[in-house]
Tab-separated table of C-alpha atoms in Angstrom:
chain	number	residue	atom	x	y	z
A	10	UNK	CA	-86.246	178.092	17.304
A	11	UNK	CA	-85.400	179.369	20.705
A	12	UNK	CA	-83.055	176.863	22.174
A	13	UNK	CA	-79.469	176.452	21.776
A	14	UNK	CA	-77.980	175.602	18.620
A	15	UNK	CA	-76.325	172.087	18.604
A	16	UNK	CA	-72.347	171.838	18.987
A	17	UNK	CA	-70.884	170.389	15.416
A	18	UNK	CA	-70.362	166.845	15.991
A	19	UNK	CA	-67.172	165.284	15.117
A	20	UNK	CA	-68.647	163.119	12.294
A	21	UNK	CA	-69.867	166.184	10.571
A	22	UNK	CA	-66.240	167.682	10.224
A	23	UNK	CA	-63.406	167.602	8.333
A	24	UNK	CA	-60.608	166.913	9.968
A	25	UNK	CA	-57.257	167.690	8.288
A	26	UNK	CA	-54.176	165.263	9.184
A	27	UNK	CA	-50.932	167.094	8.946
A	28	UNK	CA	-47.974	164.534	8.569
A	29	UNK	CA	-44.632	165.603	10.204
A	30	UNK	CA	-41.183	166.294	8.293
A	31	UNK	CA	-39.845	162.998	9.718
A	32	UNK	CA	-42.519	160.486	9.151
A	33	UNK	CA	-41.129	157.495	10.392
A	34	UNK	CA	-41.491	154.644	12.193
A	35	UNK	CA	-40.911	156.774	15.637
A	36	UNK	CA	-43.988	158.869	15.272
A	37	UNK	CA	-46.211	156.783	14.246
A	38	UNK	CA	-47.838	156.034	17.120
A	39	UNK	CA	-49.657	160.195	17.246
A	40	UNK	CA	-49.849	160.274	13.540
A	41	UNK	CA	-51.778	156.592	13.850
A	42	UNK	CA	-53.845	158.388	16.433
A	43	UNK	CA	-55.255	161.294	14.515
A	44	UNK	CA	-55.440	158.998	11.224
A	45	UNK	CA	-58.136	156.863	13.962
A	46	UNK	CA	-59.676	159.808	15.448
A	47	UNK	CA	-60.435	161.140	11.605
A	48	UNK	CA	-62.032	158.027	10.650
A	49	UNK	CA	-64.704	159.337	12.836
A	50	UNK	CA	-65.720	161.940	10.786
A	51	UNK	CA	-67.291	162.888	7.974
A	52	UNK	CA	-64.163	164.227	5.319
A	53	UNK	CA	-60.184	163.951	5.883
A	54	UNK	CA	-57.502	165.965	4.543
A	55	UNK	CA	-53.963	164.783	4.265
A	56	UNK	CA	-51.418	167.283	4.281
A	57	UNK	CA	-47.905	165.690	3.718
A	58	UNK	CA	-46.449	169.292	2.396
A	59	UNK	CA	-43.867	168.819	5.053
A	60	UNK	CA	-42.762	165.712	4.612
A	61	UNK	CA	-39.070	165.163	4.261
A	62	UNK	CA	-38.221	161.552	5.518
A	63	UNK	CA	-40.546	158.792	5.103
A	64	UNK	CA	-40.484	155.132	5.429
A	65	UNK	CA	-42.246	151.934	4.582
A	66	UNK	CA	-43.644	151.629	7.803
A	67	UNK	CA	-45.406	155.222	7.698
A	68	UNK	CA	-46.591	154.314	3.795
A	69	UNK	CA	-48.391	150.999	4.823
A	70	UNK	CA	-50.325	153.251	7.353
A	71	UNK	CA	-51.164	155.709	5.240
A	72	UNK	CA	-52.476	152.571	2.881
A	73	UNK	CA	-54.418	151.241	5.621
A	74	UNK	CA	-56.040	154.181	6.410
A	75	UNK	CA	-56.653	155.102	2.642
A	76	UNK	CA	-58.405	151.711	2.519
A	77	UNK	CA	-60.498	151.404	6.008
A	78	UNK	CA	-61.572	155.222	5.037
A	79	UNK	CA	-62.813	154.043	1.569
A	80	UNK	CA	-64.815	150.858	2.988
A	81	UNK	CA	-66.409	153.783	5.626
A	82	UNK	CA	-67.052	156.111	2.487
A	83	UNK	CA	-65.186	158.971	4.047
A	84	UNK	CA	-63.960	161.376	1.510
A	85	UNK	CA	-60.506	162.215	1.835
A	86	UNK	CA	-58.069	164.871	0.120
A	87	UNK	CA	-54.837	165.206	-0.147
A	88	UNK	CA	-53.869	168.948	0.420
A	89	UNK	CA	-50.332	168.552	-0.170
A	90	UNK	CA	-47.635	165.694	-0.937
A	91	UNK	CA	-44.091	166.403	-1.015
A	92	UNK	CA	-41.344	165.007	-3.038
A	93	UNK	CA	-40.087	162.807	-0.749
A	94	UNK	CA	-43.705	161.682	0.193
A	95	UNK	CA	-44.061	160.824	-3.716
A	96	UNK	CA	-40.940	159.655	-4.324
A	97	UNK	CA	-41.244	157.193	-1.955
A	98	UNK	CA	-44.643	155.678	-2.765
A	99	UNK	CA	-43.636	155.478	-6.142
A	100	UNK	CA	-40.503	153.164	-5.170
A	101	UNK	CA	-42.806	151.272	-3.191
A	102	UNK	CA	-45.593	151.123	-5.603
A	103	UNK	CA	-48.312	152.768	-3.735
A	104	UNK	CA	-48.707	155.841	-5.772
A	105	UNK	CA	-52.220	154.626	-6.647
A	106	UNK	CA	-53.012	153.050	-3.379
A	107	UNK	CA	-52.777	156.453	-2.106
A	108	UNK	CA	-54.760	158.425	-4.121
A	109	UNK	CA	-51.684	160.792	-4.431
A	110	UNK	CA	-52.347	164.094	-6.439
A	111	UNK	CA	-50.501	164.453	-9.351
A	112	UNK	CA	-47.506	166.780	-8.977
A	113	UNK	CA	-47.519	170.227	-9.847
A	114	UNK	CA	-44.847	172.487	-11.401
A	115	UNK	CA	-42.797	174.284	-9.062
């Protein structure tokens, strides 16, 4: 027991996701990038708390990432979801598909 102790690895954290207030089409490419690098690891969090302007394009990410993260069996939460985030996948019918929480009372 007296050598070093192990760094974490990356597959043994969480890594939490957080989704900008304009999540659209134009920066997709870094949110794409940590959604990749979190696949990686052992838990996600989601935090779309900020989110103020969404669009299809971001949605069907956020589905594709849902379902390659489910076929990896890496748990993933949602920490927050705004209106417009909800709003949104409702219109589009991927409520479900994204595991969204349900809403709570303001």
């Amino acid at each position: 027991m007296g050598g070093k102790a192990k760094p974490p690895t990356a597959s043994a954290a969480t890594t939490r996701v957080m989704l900008p207030a304009d999540c659209r089409i134009a920066d997709l490419p870094a949110v794409k990038a940590e959604l990749q690098a979190a696949l990686s690891t052992a838990s996600a969090e989601l935090d779309a708390s900020a989110v103020e302007r969404v669009d299809t394009a971001a949605l069907q990410l956020l589905a594709v990432f849902r379902r390659e993260a489910a076929s990896k069996g890496l748990a993933v939460a949602w920490v927050g979801a705004s209106a417009a985030l909800r709003d949104a996948a409702a219109l589009l019918g991927l409520a479900h598909t994204l595991e969204l929480p349900a809403a709570t009372p303001a």
